[in-house]
Amino acid sequence: MKILAGNSNLPLARAIAGYLELPLTDASVRRFADEEVFVEIHENVRGEDVFVVQPTSFPANDNLMELLICIDALRRASAKRITAVVPYFGYARQDRKPGPRTPISAKLVANLITEAGADRVLSIDLHAGQIQGFFDIPTDNLYAAPVMAADILARNGARDITVVSPDVGGVVRARALAKRLDNAPLAIVDKRRDKPGSSEVMNIIGDVSGRACIMIDDIVDSGGTLCNAAQALVDGGATSVAAYITHGVLSGGAVARVDGSALTELVITDSILPTEGTKASKVIRVLPIAPLLGEAIRRIADESSVSSLFD
Ligand code: R5P
């Protein structure tokens, strides 16, 4: 088994290799003067089971291109099996046509990864589980929920906790976390615009008064969804509001928005390399995801069960 790292999250790739007690594959993934990506693998990979670690986070297009070119280099070097390890799958939110004459970019990206020569894909908390069906190669979608639940239980216990989905689309994810927290009660923030042009109203379905609320979601991008929901929960009488989000995209002024919000804490994983701003935030904490990914990789290589990681 070999682990090859692109440049998008080298610390994560190193941590995965550390978990597996392997060195990273000796390779250079670099740019020509005109910014074209060039990959050179400096060791034999013929017949090897190779895992390419490359979340396709910002800059999404450059990181995607690196992933594709790494896979191409491995295929042409006769690797036996190539697994694209894409903890954060960029373009996942473009998984359907939101209107006429719009693309389904998540499907296009799935086609590109397959065409480049990947034999399998490994990701965490895909924005929609159905994205697995965009691939005709085996796809393992891991869940960060067990890592999050362990952290919540170690810090607070399950007492007085209500798990909250910040939107209606995230209810299944929230229910799964609630189950791991001794079947904690569930609440949902329901955003509604009564008529076009009127401002959005946040309705809370469920009882949050006097409760320590924990929101769960797959992505925090601008932070708008999260910070507005946190305020609605505080207005609804929550004693504290923390959030556990797998992928800290945190674009634009998101870190400042989170820092100035009603959130007591935002916990993300390092599926995306945290920026200096994220690391400096007093509200944001990063949970390492390498042990989960490393264990899944070990099981894929050994051909043992991955799903039993979540029993
Ligand atoms: C949406 O369906 C996702 O699950 C996230 O809630 C969304 O991407 C968060 O975006 P933002 O932080 O920009 O509100």
Coordinates of C-alpha atoms and ligand atoms in Angstrom, one line a residue:
M1 CA 0.0 0.0 0.0
K2 CA 1.2 3.5 -0.8
I3 CA 0.0 7.0 0.1
L4 CA 0.5 9.8 -2.4
A5 CA -0.2 13.4 -1.4
G6 CA -1.3 16.3 -3.5
N7 CA -0.7 19.7 -2.2
S8 CA -4.2 20.6 -0.9
N9 CA -3.8 19.2 2.6
L10 CA -0.3 17.9 3.2
P11 CA -0.6 17.8 7.0
L12 CA -3.6 15.5 6.7
A13 CA -1.8 13.2 4.2
R14 CA 1.2 13.0 6.6
A15 CA -1.1 12.2 9.6
I16 CA -2.8 9.4 7.6
A17 CA 0.6 8.0 6.6
G18 CA 1.6 8.3 10.3
Y19 CA -1.5 6.4 11.4
L20 CA -0.6 3.6 8.9
E21 CA 3.1 3.8 9.8
L22 CA 4.1 4.4 6.2
P23 CA 6.2 7.1 4.6
L24 CA 4.5 9.3 2.0
T25 CA 5.3 8.2 -1.5
D26 CA 8.3 10.1 -2.9
A27 CA 6.8 12.4 -5.5
S28 CA 6.7 16.0 -6.6
V29 CA 3.5 17.7 -7.5
R30 CA 4.4 21.1 -8.8
R31 CA 3.7 23.8 -11.2
F32 CA 5.4 24.9 -14.5
A33 CA 6.0 28.6 -14.9
D34 CA 2.6 28.9 -16.6
E35 CA 0.8 27.2 -13.7
E36 CA 0.3 23.9 -15.4
V37 CA 0.4 21.0 -12.9
F38 CA 3.2 18.5 -13.3
V39 CA 3.5 15.3 -11.3
E40 CA 6.6 13.1 -11.0
I41 CA 6.6 9.9 -8.9
H42 CA 10.1 9.1 -7.8
E43 CA 9.6 5.5 -6.7
N44 CA 8.2 2.3 -8.2
V45 CA 4.4 2.0 -7.9
R46 CA 4.0 -0.9 -10.3
G47 CA 1.4 -3.3 -8.9
E48 CA 0.8 -1.2 -5.8
D49 CA -2.4 -0.3 -4.0
V50 CA -2.2 3.5 -4.0
F51 CA -4.3 6.0 -2.1
V52 CA -4.1 9.6 -3.4
V53 CA -5.0 12.1 -0.6
Q54 CA -6.4 15.3 -2.1
P55 CA -9.4 17.2 -0.8
T56 CA -10.7 19.4 -3.7
S57 CA -11.2 22.4 -1.5
F58 CA -10.1 26.0 -2.3
P59 CA -8.7 26.6 -4.9
A60 CA -11.1 23.9 -6.1
N61 CA -10.1 23.8 -9.7
D62 CA -6.4 23.7 -9.1
N63 CA -6.7 21.0 -6.5
L64 CA -9.1 18.9 -8.7
M65 CA -6.6 19.2 -11.6
E66 CA -3.8 18.0 -9.3
L67 CA -5.9 15.0 -8.2
L68 CA -6.6 14.1 -11.8
I69 CA -3.0 14.4 -12.9
C70 CA -1.8 12.3 -9.9
I71 CA -4.2 9.6 -10.8
D72 CA -3.1 9.7 -14.5
A73 CA 0.6 9.5 -13.5
L74 CA -0.2 6.4 -11.3
R75 CA -2.2 4.7 -14.0
R76 CA 0.5 5.2 -16.5
A77 CA 3.0 3.8 -13.9
S78 CA 1.0 0.6 -13.7
A79 CA -0.4 1.0 -10.1
K80 CA -2.6 -2.0 -9.4
R81 CA -5.4 -0.1 -7.8
I82 CA -5.9 3.7 -7.4
T83 CA -8.1 5.1 -4.7
A84 CA -9.0 8.8 -4.8
V85 CA -9.1 9.9 -1.2
V86 CA -11.2 13.1 -1.4
P87 CA -12.2 13.9 2.2
Y88 CA -13.9 17.1 1.0
F89 CA -15.5 16.7 -2.4
G90 CA -15.6 20.1 -4.0
Y91 CA -18.6 20.8 -6.4
A92 CA -20.7 18.4 -4.3
R93 CA -23.3 21.1 -3.8
Q94 CA -23.9 21.2 -7.5
D95 CA -25.6 17.8 -7.4
R96 CA -28.8 18.6 -9.3
K97 CA -30.1 21.2 -11.8
P98 CA -31.4 24.1 -9.7
G99 CA -32.9 25.7 -12.8
P100 CA -33.1 25.2 -16.6
R101 CA -29.8 25.3 -18.5
T102 CA -27.6 24.7 -15.5
P103 CA -25.0 22.0 -15.0
I104 CA -24.7 19.1 -12.6
S105 CA -21.1 19.7 -11.9
A106 CA -20.8 17.1 -9.2
K107 CA -21.5 14.4 -11.8
L108 CA -19.0 16.0 -14.2
V109 CA -16.3 15.9 -11.5
A110 CA -17.2 12.2 -10.8
N111 CA -16.8 11.5 -14.5
L112 CA -13.4 13.2 -14.6
I113 CA -12.1 11.3 -11.6
T114 CA -13.2 8.0 -13.1
E115 CA -11.9 8.8 -16.6
A116 CA -8.5 9.8 -15.1
G117 CA -8.2 6.2 -13.9
A118 CA -9.4 6.0 -10.3
D119 CA -10.6 2.5 -9.2
R120 CA -12.3 3.6 -6.0
V121 CA -13.2 6.8 -4.1
L122 CA -13.1 7.5 -0.4
S123 CA -14.8 10.6 1.0
I124 CA -16.3 11.9 4.3
D125 CA -19.8 13.3 4.7
L126 CA -20.6 13.8 1.1
H127 CA -23.0 16.7 0.8
A128 CA -25.6 14.2 -0.5
G129 CA -25.2 10.4 -0.2
Q130 CA -26.6 10.0 -3.7
I131 CA -23.4 11.4 -5.1
Q132 CA -22.0 7.9 -4.6
G133 CA -24.3 7.0 -7.5
F134 CA -22.6 9.5 -9.8
F135 CA -19.6 7.0 -9.8
D136 CA -19.7 3.6 -11.4
I137 CA -16.7 2.6 -9.3
P138 CA -16.9 1.6 -5.6
T139 CA -17.3 4.7 -3.3
D140 CA -17.0 4.7 0.5
N141 CA -18.6 7.6 2.2
L142 CA -17.4 7.9 5.8
Y143 CA -19.2 9.7 8.6
A144 CA -17.5 12.1 11.0
A145 CA -20.4 11.6 13.5
P146 CA -18.7 9.0 15.7
V147 CA -15.6 11.3 16.1
M148 CA -18.0 14.2 16.9
A149 CA -20.1 12.2 19.3
A150 CA -17.0 11.0 21.2
D151 CA -15.8 14.6 21.5
I152 CA -19.2 15.8 22.7
L153 CA -19.6 13.0 25.3
A154 CA -16.0 13.5 26.5
R155 CA -16.6 17.3 27.0
N156 CA -20.2 17.6 28.1
G157 CA -21.8 14.2 28.6
A158 CA -25.2 13.9 26.9
R159 CA -27.1 15.8 29.7
D160 CA -29.4 18.6 28.6
I161 CA -28.3 18.3 24.9
T162 CA -30.6 18.9 22.0
V163 CA -29.2 18.1 18.6
V164 CA -30.2 20.7 16.0
S165 CA -30.3 20.6 12.2
P166 CA -29.7 24.1 10.9
D167 CA -31.9 23.4 8.0
V168 CA -34.6 20.9 6.9
G169 CA -32.1 19.1 4.6
G170 CA -29.9 18.0 7.4
V171 CA -32.4 16.2 9.6
V172 CA -31.1 12.6 8.8
R173 CA -27.6 13.7 9.7
A174 CA -28.8 15.3 13.0
R175 CA -30.9 12.3 13.9
A176 CA -27.8 10.0 13.4
L177 CA -25.8 12.1 15.8
A178 CA -28.7 12.3 18.3
K179 CA -28.8 8.5 18.3
R180 CA -25.1 8.4 19.3
L181 CA -25.8 10.8 22.2
D182 CA -28.1 8.5 24.2
N183 CA -31.0 9.4 21.8
A184 CA -30.8 13.1 22.6
P185 CA -33.9 15.2 21.5
L186 CA -33.9 16.8 18.1
A187 CA -34.8 20.2 16.8
I188 CA -34.8 21.7 13.3
V189 CA -34.4 25.3 12.2
D190 CA -36.8 25.9 9.4
K191 CA -36.0 29.0 7.2
R192 CA -39.0 30.5 5.5
R193 CA -39.8 33.5 3.3
D194 CA -43.5 34.1 3.5
K195 CA -43.6 35.9 0.1
P196 CA -40.9 36.9 -2.4
G197 CA -39.0 40.0 -1.2
S198 CA -40.0 39.6 2.5
S199 CA -37.1 38.7 4.9
E200 CA -36.5 35.2 6.0
V201 CA -38.1 34.0 9.2
M202 CA -36.4 31.3 11.3
N203 CA -38.9 28.9 12.9
I204 CA -37.7 26.4 15.4
I205 CA -39.3 23.0 15.3
G206 CA -38.8 21.3 18.7
D207 CA -38.0 22.6 22.2
V208 CA -34.7 24.4 22.7
S209 CA -35.5 26.5 25.8
G210 CA -33.1 25.7 28.6
R211 CA -31.2 23.3 26.4
A212 CA -27.5 23.1 25.4
C213 CA -27.9 23.0 21.6
I214 CA -25.5 21.2 19.3
M215 CA -25.9 21.9 15.6
I216 CA -24.5 19.5 13.0
D217 CA -24.0 20.1 9.3
D218 CA -21.7 18.9 6.5
I219 CA -20.4 22.3 5.4
V220 CA -19.8 25.7 6.8
D221 CA -19.0 28.0 4.0
S222 CA -20.0 31.7 4.4
G223 CA -21.2 30.8 7.9
G224 CA -24.6 32.4 7.2
T225 CA -26.7 29.3 7.7
L226 CA -24.9 28.5 11.0
C227 CA -24.7 32.0 12.5
N228 CA -28.4 32.8 11.7
A229 CA -29.5 29.5 13.1
A230 CA -27.4 30.0 16.3
Q231 CA -29.1 33.4 16.9
A232 CA -32.5 31.9 16.4
L233 CA -31.7 29.2 19.0
V234 CA -30.5 31.7 21.5
D235 CA -33.6 33.8 20.9
G236 CA -35.6 30.6 21.5
G237 CA -34.0 30.2 25.0
A238 CA -31.1 27.9 24.3
T239 CA -28.5 28.1 27.2
S240 CA -25.6 27.5 24.7
V241 CA -25.1 26.8 21.0
A242 CA -22.2 24.8 19.7
A243 CA -21.8 23.5 16.2
Y244 CA -20.1 20.4 14.8
I245 CA -19.4 20.7 11.0
T246 CA -17.4 18.2 9.0
H247 CA -16.0 20.5 6.4
G248 CA -14.7 24.0 7.3
V249 CA -14.8 25.7 3.9
L250 CA -15.0 29.1 5.7
S251 CA -14.8 31.4 2.7
G252 CA -14.6 35.2 2.6
G253 CA -15.4 36.7 6.0
A254 CA -16.7 33.5 7.5
V255 CA -14.2 33.2 10.4
A256 CA -15.0 36.8 11.5
R257 CA -18.7 36.1 11.2
V258 CA -18.4 33.0 13.4
D259 CA -16.2 34.8 15.9
G260 CA -18.9 37.5 16.2
S261 CA -21.8 35.1 16.4
A262 CA -23.9 33.6 19.1
L263 CA -22.0 30.3 18.8
T264 CA -20.1 29.2 21.9
E265 CA -18.0 26.9 19.8
L266 CA -17.6 25.7 16.2
V267 CA -15.9 22.4 15.9
I268 CA -14.7 21.4 12.4
T269 CA -12.5 18.6 11.1
D270 CA -9.3 19.0 9.2
S271 CA -10.8 17.5 6.1
I272 CA -9.8 20.9 4.6
L273 CA -6.5 22.4 5.6
P274 CA -7.4 25.0 8.3
T275 CA -6.2 28.6 7.4
E276 CA -4.1 30.7 9.8
G277 CA -7.3 32.7 10.4
T278 CA -9.2 29.6 11.4
K279 CA -6.4 28.5 13.7
A280 CA -6.3 32.0 15.3
S281 CA -10.1 31.9 16.0
K282 CA -11.0 31.6 19.7
V283 CA -14.4 30.0 18.7
I284 CA -13.2 27.4 16.2
R285 CA -11.6 24.1 17.2
V286 CA -10.3 21.5 14.8
L287 CA -10.8 17.7 15.3
P288 CA -8.3 15.5 13.6
I289 CA -9.9 13.1 11.1
A290 CA -6.8 11.2 10.0
P291 CA -7.4 8.2 12.4
L292 CA -10.8 7.6 10.8
L293 CA -9.4 8.0 7.2
G294 CA -6.3 5.9 8.1
E295 CA -8.4 3.1 9.5
A296 CA -10.8 3.1 6.5
I297 CA -7.7 3.0 4.2
R298 CA -6.3 0.1 6.2
R299 CA -9.5 -1.8 5.9
I300 CA -9.9 -1.1 2.1
A301 CA -6.3 -2.4 1.6
D302 CA -7.0 -5.5 3.8
E303 CA -10.4 -6.0 2.1
S304 CA -12.1 -5.9 5.4
S305 CA -15.4 -4.2 6.4
V306 CA -15.4 -0.3 6.3
S307 CA -19.1 0.0 7.4
S308 CA -18.4 -1.8 10.7
L309 CA -16.4 1.3 11.6
F310 CA -19.8 2.9 12.3
D311 CA -21.5 0.1 14.2
Ligands
R5P1 C1 -26.3 23.3 2.6 O1 -27.2 22.5 2.2 C2 -25.2 22.8 3.4 O2 -25.5 21.7 4.2 C3 -24.7 23.9 4.3 O3 -25.7 24.2 5.2 C4 -24.3 25.2 3.5 O4 -23.5 24.8 2.4 C5 -23.6 26.2 4.4 O5 -23.4 27.3 3.6 P1 -23.1 28.7 4.3 O6 -22.2 28.5 5.4 O7 -22.6 29.6 3.2 O8 -24.5 29.2 4.8

